C-alpha positions as protocol buffer text, in pm:
chain_id: "A"
residue {
  index: 1
  type: MET
  ca { x: -6512 y: 6752 z: -1601 }
}
residue {
  index: 2
  type: ALA
  ca { x: -6873 y: 6754 z: -1486 }
}
residue {
  index: 3
  type: LEU
  ca { x: -7141 y: 6713 z: -1748 }
}
residue {
  index: 4
  type: LEU
  ca { x: -7385 y: 6997 z: -1687 }
}
residue {
  index: 5
  type: LEU
  ca { x: -7720 y: 6916 z: -1841 }
}
residue {
  index: 6
  type: VAL
  ca { x: -7920 y: 7234 z: -1834 }
}
residue {
  index: 7
  type: ALA
  ca { x: -8127 y: 7106 z: -2126 }
}
residue {
  index: 8
  type: LEU
  ca { x: -8239 y: 6792 z: -1944 }
}
residue {
  index: 9
  type: LEU
  ca { x: -8426 y: 6957 z: -1661 }
}
residue {
  index: 10
  type: GLY
  ca { x: -8414 y: 7319 z: -1769 }
}
residue {
  index: 11
  type: CYS
  ca { x: -8338 y: 7629 z: -1568 }
}
residue {
  index: 12
  type: GLY
  ca { x: -8697 y: 7706 z: -1482 }
}
residue {
  index: 13
  type: VAL
  ca { x: -8793 y: 7945 z: -1208 }
}
residue {
  index: 14
  type: ALA
  ca { x: -8596 y: 7917 z: -883 }
}
residue {
  index: 15
  type: ALA
  ca { x: -8755 y: 7685 z: -630 }
}
residue {
  index: 16
  type: ALA
  ca { x: -8870 y: 7800 z: -288 }
}
residue {
  index: 17
  type: GLN
  ca { x: -8594 y: 7837 z: -28 }
}
residue {
  index: 18
  type: HIS
  ca { x: -8603 y: 7675 z: 315 }
}
residue {
  index: 19
  type: ASP
  ca { x: -8653 y: 7910 z: 612 }
}
residue {
  index: 20
  type: ALA
  ca { x: -8372 y: 7808 z: 849 }
}
residue {
  index: 21
  type: THR
  ca { x: -8491 y: 8057 z: 1114 }
}
residue {
  index: 22
  type: ALA
  ca { x: -8828 y: 7885 z: 1167 }
}
residue {
  index: 23
  type: PRO
  ca { x: -8880 y: 7699 z: 1496 }
}
residue {
  index: 24
  type: ILE
  ca { x: -8851 y: 7318 z: 1504 }
}
residue {
  index: 25
  type: SER
  ca { x: -9153 y: 7121 z: 1621 }
}
residue {
  index: 26
  type: LEU
  ca { x: -9172 y: 6747 z: 1703 }
}
residue {
  index: 27
  type: GLU
  ca { x: -9477 y: 6522 z: 1722 }
}
residue {
  index: 28
  type: ALA
  ca { x: -9479 y: 6152 z: 1804 }
}
residue {
  index: 29
  type: ALA
  ca { x: -9721 y: 5875 z: 1896 }
}
residue {
  index: 30
  type: SER
  ca { x: -9496 y: 5769 z: 2184 }
}
residue {
  index: 31
  type: SER
  ca { x: -9146 y: 5822 z: 2327 }
}
residue {
  index: 32
  type: ASP
  ca { x: -8901 y: 5637 z: 2551 }
}
residue {
  index: 33
  type: PHE
  ca { x: -8630 y: 5838 z: 2733 }
}
residue {
  index: 34
  type: ASP
  ca { x: -8335 y: 5644 z: 2877 }
}
residue {
  index: 35
  type: TYR
  ca { x: -8190 y: 5883 z: 3139 }
}
residue {
  index: 36
  type: ARG
  ca { x: -7891 y: 5660 z: 3214 }
}
residue {
  index: 37
  type: ASN
  ca { x: -7768 y: 5652 z: 2853 }
}
residue {
  index: 38
  type: ASN
  ca { x: -7925 y: 5985 z: 2751 }
}
residue {
  index: 39
  type: THR
  ca { x: -8099 y: 5831 z: 2451 }
}
residue {
  index: 40
  type: LEU
  ca { x: -8446 y: 5889 z: 2310 }
}
residue {
  index: 41
  type: VAL
  ca { x: -8669 y: 5669 z: 2097 }
}
residue {
  index: 42
  type: PHE
  ca { x: -8975 y: 5815 z: 1923 }
}
residue {
  index: 43
  type: ARG
  ca { x: -9239 y: 5616 z: 1736 }
}
residue {
  index: 44
  type: ARG
  ca { x: -9451 y: 5754 z: 1452 }
}
residue {
  index: 45
  type: VAL
  ca { x: -9249 y: 6074 z: 1466 }
}
residue {
  index: 46
  type: LYS
  ca { x: -9282 y: 6396 z: 1264 }
}
residue {
  index: 47
  type: ILE
  ca { x: -9024 y: 6678 z: 1280 }
}
residue {
  index: 48
  type: THR
  ca { x: -9106 y: 7009 z: 1110 }
}
residue {
  index: 49
  type: GLN
  ca { x: -8910 y: 7328 z: 1045 }
}
residue {
  index: 50
  type: GLY
  ca { x: -9078 y: 7572 z: 810 }
}
residue {
  index: 51
  type: ASP
  ca { x: -9143 y: 7391 z: 480 }
}
residue {
  index: 52
  type: LEU
  ca { x: -8913 y: 7101 z: 573 }
}
residue {
  index: 53
  type: GLN
  ca { x: -9082 y: 6796 z: 723 }
}
residue {
  index: 54
  type: VAL
  ca { x: -8938 y: 6458 z: 829 }
}
residue {
  index: 55
  type: GLU
  ca { x: -9156 y: 6157 z: 912 }
}
residue {
  index: 56
  type: ALA
  ca { x: -9068 y: 5799 z: 1009 }
}
residue {
  index: 57
  type: GLU
  ca { x: -9200 y: 5499 z: 1198 }
}
residue {
  index: 58
  type: GLU
  ca { x: -8912 y: 5527 z: 1450 }
}
residue {
  index: 59
  type: ALA
  ca { x: -8643 y: 5783 z: 1539 }
}
residue {
  index: 60
  type: ASN
  ca { x: -8343 y: 5741 z: 1769 }
}
residue {
  index: 61
  type: ALA
  ca { x: -8154 y: 6040 z: 1911 }
}
residue {
  index: 62
  type: THR
  ca { x: -7902 y: 6127 z: 2178 }
}
residue {
  index: 63
  type: GLY
  ca { x: -8077 y: 6392 z: 2386 }
}
residue {
  index: 64
  type: LEU
  ca { x: -8371 y: 6610 z: 2295 }
}
residue {
  index: 65
  type: GLU
  ca { x: -8181 y: 6900 z: 2144 }
}
residue {
  index: 66
  type: PHE
  ca { x: -8111 y: 7031 z: 1797 }
}
residue {
  index: 67
  type: VAL
  ca { x: -7790 y: 7230 z: 1860 }
}
residue {
  index: 68
  type: ASN
  ca { x: -7557 y: 6964 z: 1722 }
}
residue {
  index: 69
  type: SER
  ca { x: -7704 y: 6616 z: 1689 }
}
residue {
  index: 70
  type: GLN
  ca { x: -7785 y: 6330 z: 1454 }
}
residue {
  index: 71
  type: TRP
  ca { x: -8115 y: 6147 z: 1441 }
}
residue {
  index: 72
  type: THR
  ca { x: -8147 y: 5798 z: 1293 }
}
residue {
  index: 73
  type: LEU
  ca { x: -8483 y: 5724 z: 1134 }
}
residue {
  index: 74
  type: ARG
  ca { x: -8620 y: 5387 z: 1026 }
}
residue {
  index: 75
  type: GLY
  ca { x: -8931 y: 5265 z: 853 }
}
residue {
  index: 76
  type: ASN
  ca { x: -9127 y: 5446 z: 581 }
}
residue {
  index: 77
  type: VAL
  ca { x: -8907 y: 5757 z: 597 }
}
residue {
  index: 78
  type: ARG
  ca { x: -9060 y: 6059 z: 420 }
}
residue {
  index: 79
  type: ILE
  ca { x: -8882 y: 6394 z: 389 }
}
residue {
  index: 80
  type: LYS
  ca { x: -9066 y: 6691 z: 244 }
}
residue {
  index: 81
  type: VAL
  ca { x: -8839 y: 6955 z: 86 }
}
residue {
  index: 82
  type: PRO
  ca { x: -8930 y: 7277 z: -100 }
}
residue {
  index: 83
  type: ASP
  ca { x: -9144 y: 7175 z: -401 }
}
residue {
  index: 84
  type: GLY
  ca { x: -9052 y: 6807 z: -359 }
}
residue {
  index: 85
  type: LYS
  ca { x: -9001 y: 6503 z: -137 }
}
residue {
  index: 86
  type: LEU
  ca { x: -8764 y: 6214 z: -62 }
}
residue {
  index: 87
  type: ALA
  ca { x: -8852 y: 5861 z: 50 }
}
residue {
  index: 88
  type: SER
  ca { x: -8644 y: 5570 z: 182 }
}
residue {
  index: 89
  type: ASP
  ca { x: -8617 y: 5284 z: 430 }
}
residue {
  index: 90
  type: THR
  ca { x: -8365 y: 5457 z: 662 }
}
residue {
  index: 91
  type: ALA
  ca { x: -8222 y: 5805 z: 706 }
}
residue {
  index: 92
  type: THR
  ca { x: -7981 y: 6010 z: 914 }
}
residue {
  index: 93
  type: VAL
  ca { x: -8085 y: 6370 z: 975 }
}
residue {
  index: 94
  type: SER
  ca { x: -7825 y: 6617 z: 1104 }
}
residue {
  index: 95
  type: PHE
  ca { x: -7907 y: 6926 z: 1311 }
}
residue {
  index: 96
  type: LYS
  ca { x: -7673 y: 7217 z: 1377 }
}
residue {
  index: 97
  type: ASP
  ca { x: -7751 y: 7545 z: 1557 }
}
residue {
  index: 98
  type: ASN
  ca { x: -8120 y: 7449 z: 1575 }
}
residue {
  index: 99
  type: GLN
  ca { x: -8144 y: 7392 z: 1200 }
}
residue {
  index: 100
  type: ILE
  ca { x: -8194 y: 7088 z: 981 }
}
residue {
  index: 101
  type: VAL
  ca { x: -7875 y: 7097 z: 774 }
}
residue {
  index: 102
  type: ARG
  ca { x: -7851 y: 6757 z: 604 }
}
residue {
  index: 103
  type: ALA
  ca { x: -8046 y: 6438 z: 543 }
}
residue {
  index: 104
  type: GLU
  ca { x: -7886 y: 6116 z: 417 }
}
residue {
  index: 105
  type: ILE
  ca { x: -8129 y: 5847 z: 310 }
}
residue {
  index: 106
  type: ARG
  ca { x: -8085 y: 5485 z: 197 }
}
residue {
  index: 107
  type: GLY
  ca { x: -8331 y: 5244 z: 43 }
}
residue {
  index: 108
  type: LYS
  ca { x: -8396 y: 4984 z: -224 }
}
residue {
  index: 109
  type: PRO
  ca { x: -8399 y: 5230 z: -380 }
}
residue {
  index: 110
  type: ALA
  ca { x: -8416 y: 5570 z: -212 }
}
residue {
  index: 111
  type: SER
  ca { x: -8624 y: 5812 z: -422 }
}
residue {
  index: 112
  type: PHE
  ca { x: -8661 y: 6184 z: -486 }
}
residue {
  index: 113
  type: GLU
  ca { x: -8909 y: 6398 z: -677 }
}
residue {
  index: 114
  type: GLN
  ca { x: -8969 y: 6768 z: -739 }
}
residue {
  index: 115
  type: ARG
  ca { x: -9234 y: 6956 z: -933 }
}
residue {
  index: 116
  type: LEU
  ca { x: -9057 y: 7178 z: -1185 }
}
residue {
  index: 117
  type: LYS
  ca { x: -9170 y: 7538 z: -1191 }
}
residue {
  index: 118
  type: ASP
  ca { x: -9132 y: 7579 z: -1566 }
}
residue {
  index: 119
  type: GLY
  ca { x: -9383 y: 7356 z: -1742 }
}
residue {
  index: 120
  type: GLY
  ca { x: -9509 y: 7171 z: -1435 }
}
residue {
  index: 121
  type: GLN
  ca { x: -9320 y: 6849 z: -1513 }
}
residue {
  index: 122
  type: LEU
  ca { x: -9229 y: 6609 z: -1233 }
}
residue {
  index: 123
  type: ALA
  ca { x: -8855 y: 6549 z: -1191 }
}
residue {
  index: 124
  type: GLN
  ca { x: -8799 y: 6206 z: -1035 }
}
residue {
  index: 125
  type: GLY
  ca { x: -8487 y: 6019 z: -931 }
}
residue {
  index: 126
  type: HIS
  ca { x: -8371 y: 5713 z: -742 }
}
residue {
  index: 127
  type: ALA
  ca { x: -8041 y: 5568 z: -619 }
}
residue {
  index: 128
  type: GLU
  ca { x: -7895 y: 5345 z: -351 }
}
residue {
  index: 129
  type: ALA
  ca { x: -7822 y: 5655 z: -138 }
}
residue {
  index: 130
  type: ILE
  ca { x: -7942 y: 6014 z: -156 }
}
residue {
  index: 131
  type: GLU
  ca { x: -7798 y: 6308 z: 38 }
}
residue {
  index: 132
  type: TYR
  ca { x: -7997 y: 6631 z: 72 }
}
residue {
  index: 133
  type: ASP
  ca { x: -7788 y: 6935 z: 169 }
}
residue {
  index: 134
  type: VAL
  ca { x: -8029 y: 7200 z: 298 }
}
residue {
  index: 135
  type: GLY
  ca { x: -7784 y: 7493 z: 290 }
}
residue {
  index: 136
  type: ARG
  ca { x: -7667 y: 7426 z: -64 }
}
residue {
  index: 137
  type: SER
  ca { x: -8014 y: 7318 z: -177 }
}
residue {
  index: 138
  type: THR
  ca { x: -7870 y: 7014 z: -356 }
}
residue {
  index: 139
  type: VAL
  ca { x: -7965 y: 6648 z: -381 }
}
residue {
  index: 140
  type: GLN
  ca { x: -7684 y: 6400 z: -449 }
}
residue {
  index: 141
  type: LEU
  ca { x: -7784 y: 6059 z: -584 }
}
residue {
  index: 142
  type: ALA
  ca { x: -7515 y: 5788 z: -562 }
}
residue {
  index: 143
  type: GLY
  ca { x: -7510 y: 5425 z: -668 }
}
residue {
  index: 144
  type: ASP
  ca { x: -7704 y: 5330 z: -983 }
}
residue {
  index: 145
  type: ALA
  ca { x: -7840 y: 5685 z: -994 }
}
residue {
  index: 146
  type: TRP
  ca { x: -8128 y: 5772 z: -1227 }
}
residue {
  index: 147
  type: LEU
  ca { x: -8305 y: 6103 z: -1288 }
}
residue {
  index: 148
  type: SER
  ca { x: -8588 y: 6199 z: -1523 }
}
residue {
  index: 149
  type: ASP
  ca { x: -8795 y: 6506 z: -1600 }
}
residue {
  index: 150
  type: GLY
  ca { x: -9086 y: 6289 z: -1710 }
}
residue {
  index: 151
  type: GLN
  ca { x: -8966 y: 6265 z: -2068 }
}
residue {
  index: 152
  type: ASN
  ca { x: -8585 y: 6256 z: -2079 }
}
residue {
  index: 153
  type: GLU
  ca { x: -8362 y: 6039 z: -1856 }
}
residue {
  index: 154
  type: ILE
  ca { x: -8004 y: 6040 z: -1729 }
}
residue {
  index: 155
  type: ARG
  ca { x: -7814 y: 5761 z: -1553 }
}
residue {
  index: 156
  type: GLY
  ca { x: -7474 y: 5762 z: -1385 }
}
residue {
  index: 157
  type: ARG
  ca { x: -7268 y: 5660 z: -1086 }
}
residue {
  index: 158
  type: LYS
  ca { x: -7340 y: 5994 z: -918 }
}
residue {
  index: 159
  type: LEU
  ca { x: -7588 y: 6269 z: -1003 }
}
residue {
  index: 160
  type: ILE
  ca { x: -7591 y: 6604 z: -822 }
}
residue {
  index: 161
  type: TYR
  ca { x: -7918 y: 6792 z: -862 }
}
residue {
  index: 162
  type: ASP
  ca { x: -7940 y: 7163 z: -775 }
}
residue {
  index: 163
  type: ILE
  ca { x: -8296 y: 7217 z: -654 }
}
residue {
  index: 164
  type: ALA
  ca { x: -8296 y: 7598 z: -676 }
}
residue {
  index: 165
  type: ARG
  ca { x: -8143 y: 7617 z: -1026 }
}
residue {
  index: 166
  type: GLN
  ca { x: -8298 y: 7288 z: -1142 }
}
residue {
  index: 167
  type: ARG
  ca { x: -7971 y: 7166 z: -1296 }
}
residue {
  index: 168
  type: VAL
  ca { x: -7793 y: 6833 z: -1276 }
}
residue {
  index: 169
  type: ALA
  ca { x: -7423 y: 6738 z: -1291 }
}
residue {
  index: 170
  type: ALA
  ca { x: -7345 y: 6374 z: -1376 }
}
residue {
  index: 171
  type: ASN
  ca { x: -7033 y: 6185 z: -1257 }
}
residue {
  index: 172
  type: PRO
  ca { x: -6837 y: 6501 z: -1168 }
}
residue {
  index: 173
  type: GLY
  ca { x: -6464 y: 6443 z: -1201 }
}
residue {
  index: 174
  type: ASP
  ca { x: -6491 y: 6110 z: -1386 }
}
residue {
  index: 175
  type: THR
  ca { x: -6284 y: 6058 z: -1702 }
}
residue {
  index: 176
  type: GLU
  ca { x: -6389 y: 5705 z: -1806 }
}
residue {
  index: 177
  type: PRO
  ca { x: -6605 y: 5708 z: -2120 }
}
residue {
  index: 178
  type: GLY
  ca { x: -6956 y: 5571 z: -2111 }
}
residue {
  index: 179
  type: GLY
  ca { x: -7024 y: 5642 z: -1746 }
}
residue {
  index: 180
  type: VAL
  ca { x: -7315 y: 5872 z: -1822 }
}
residue {
  index: 181
  type: LYS
  ca { x: -7615 y: 5749 z: -2021 }
}
residue {
  index: 182
  type: ILE
  ca { x: -7878 y: 5991 z: -2149 }
}
residue {
  index: 183
  type: THR
  ca { x: -8209 y: 5908 z: -2316 }
}
residue {
  index: 184
  type: ILE
  ca { x: -8379 y: 6193 z: -2497 }
}
residue {
  index: 185
  type: ASN
  ca { x: -8729 y: 6100 z: -2609 }
}
residue {
  index: 186
  type: PRO
  ca { x: -8889 y: 6297 z: -2893 }
}
residue {
  index: 187
  type: LYS
  ca { x: -9180 y: 6515 z: -2797 }
}
residue {
  index: 188
  type: GLU
  ca { x: -9523 y: 6423 z: -2916 }
}
residue {
  index: 189
  type: PRO
  ca { x: -9622 y: 6628 z: -3221 }
}
residue {
  index: 190
  type: VAL
  ca { x: -9870 y: 6903 z: -3152 }
}
residue {
  index: 191
  type: ASP
  ca { x: -10205 y: 6824 z: -3310 }
}
residue {
  index: 192
  type: ARG
  ca { x: -10282 y: 7075 z: -3576 }
}
residue {
  index: 193
  type: LYS
  ca { x: -10635 y: 7142 z: -3688 }
}
residue {
  index: 194
  type: PRO
  ca { x: -10691 y: 7113 z: -4063 }
}
residue {
  index: 195
  type: PRO
  ca { x: -10745 y: 7447 z: -4233 }
}
residue {
  index: 196
  type: ALA
  ca { x: -11105 y: 7554 z: -4246 }
}
residue {
  index: 197
  type: PRO
  ca { x: -11270 y: 7516 z: -4590 }
}
residue {
  index: 198
  type: PRO
  ca { x: -11322 y: 7842 z: -4776 }
}
residue {
  index: 199
  type: ALA
  ca { x: -11657 y: 8004 z: -4719 }
}
residue {
  index: 200
  type: GLU
  ca { x: -11909 y: 7957 z: -4993 }
}
residue {
  index: 201
  type: ALA
  ca { x: -11990 y: 8266 z: -5189 }
}
residue {
  index: 202
  type: PRO
  ca { x: -12341 y: 8400 z: -5121 }
}
residue {
  index: 203
  type: PRO
  ca { x: -12593 y: 8331 z: -5399 }
}
residue {
  index: 204
  type: ARG
  ca { x: -12650 y: 8618 z: -5643 }
}
């Protein structure tokens, strides 16, 4: 049974939603189109759709279309998502019906962060592989996965983070004990000002 840790990251206010109807734009420093094999190579590429943005040193694709294709990105991959971002060495970005639907990133490690609406804390995570599902608005961290809200931490084989609801499920379906490790750090005490001394009575 999944361990649902609402207390770790809190419910907060729902994060911004991606506009899947926005047009897709592509910018690159250079491109190489192989007509015989119908392959494209872009260097210093940036792909944008609404508030989603993908950048990399190099991108390889089969045809310049976004109806149903996969793009392989390498080198300093940066993916901007609503209220957050992902970073890695390599990534595969999937397009369907002219929409960015999924991004799978790998690195040593791949990383993710999101600014929480409630309290302004920075949720951060890293793993061997991270999958961002645009439609479901979820980030799945797999392989030595770690996630923190800036104070508390959770580790597991797999962590599934719901961006919109700001909730995390750890090792869903696992039954082995000890697979999830949580560190809850005590909050710093709030400084309290000493009570003001009583006012002196006016002289008679």
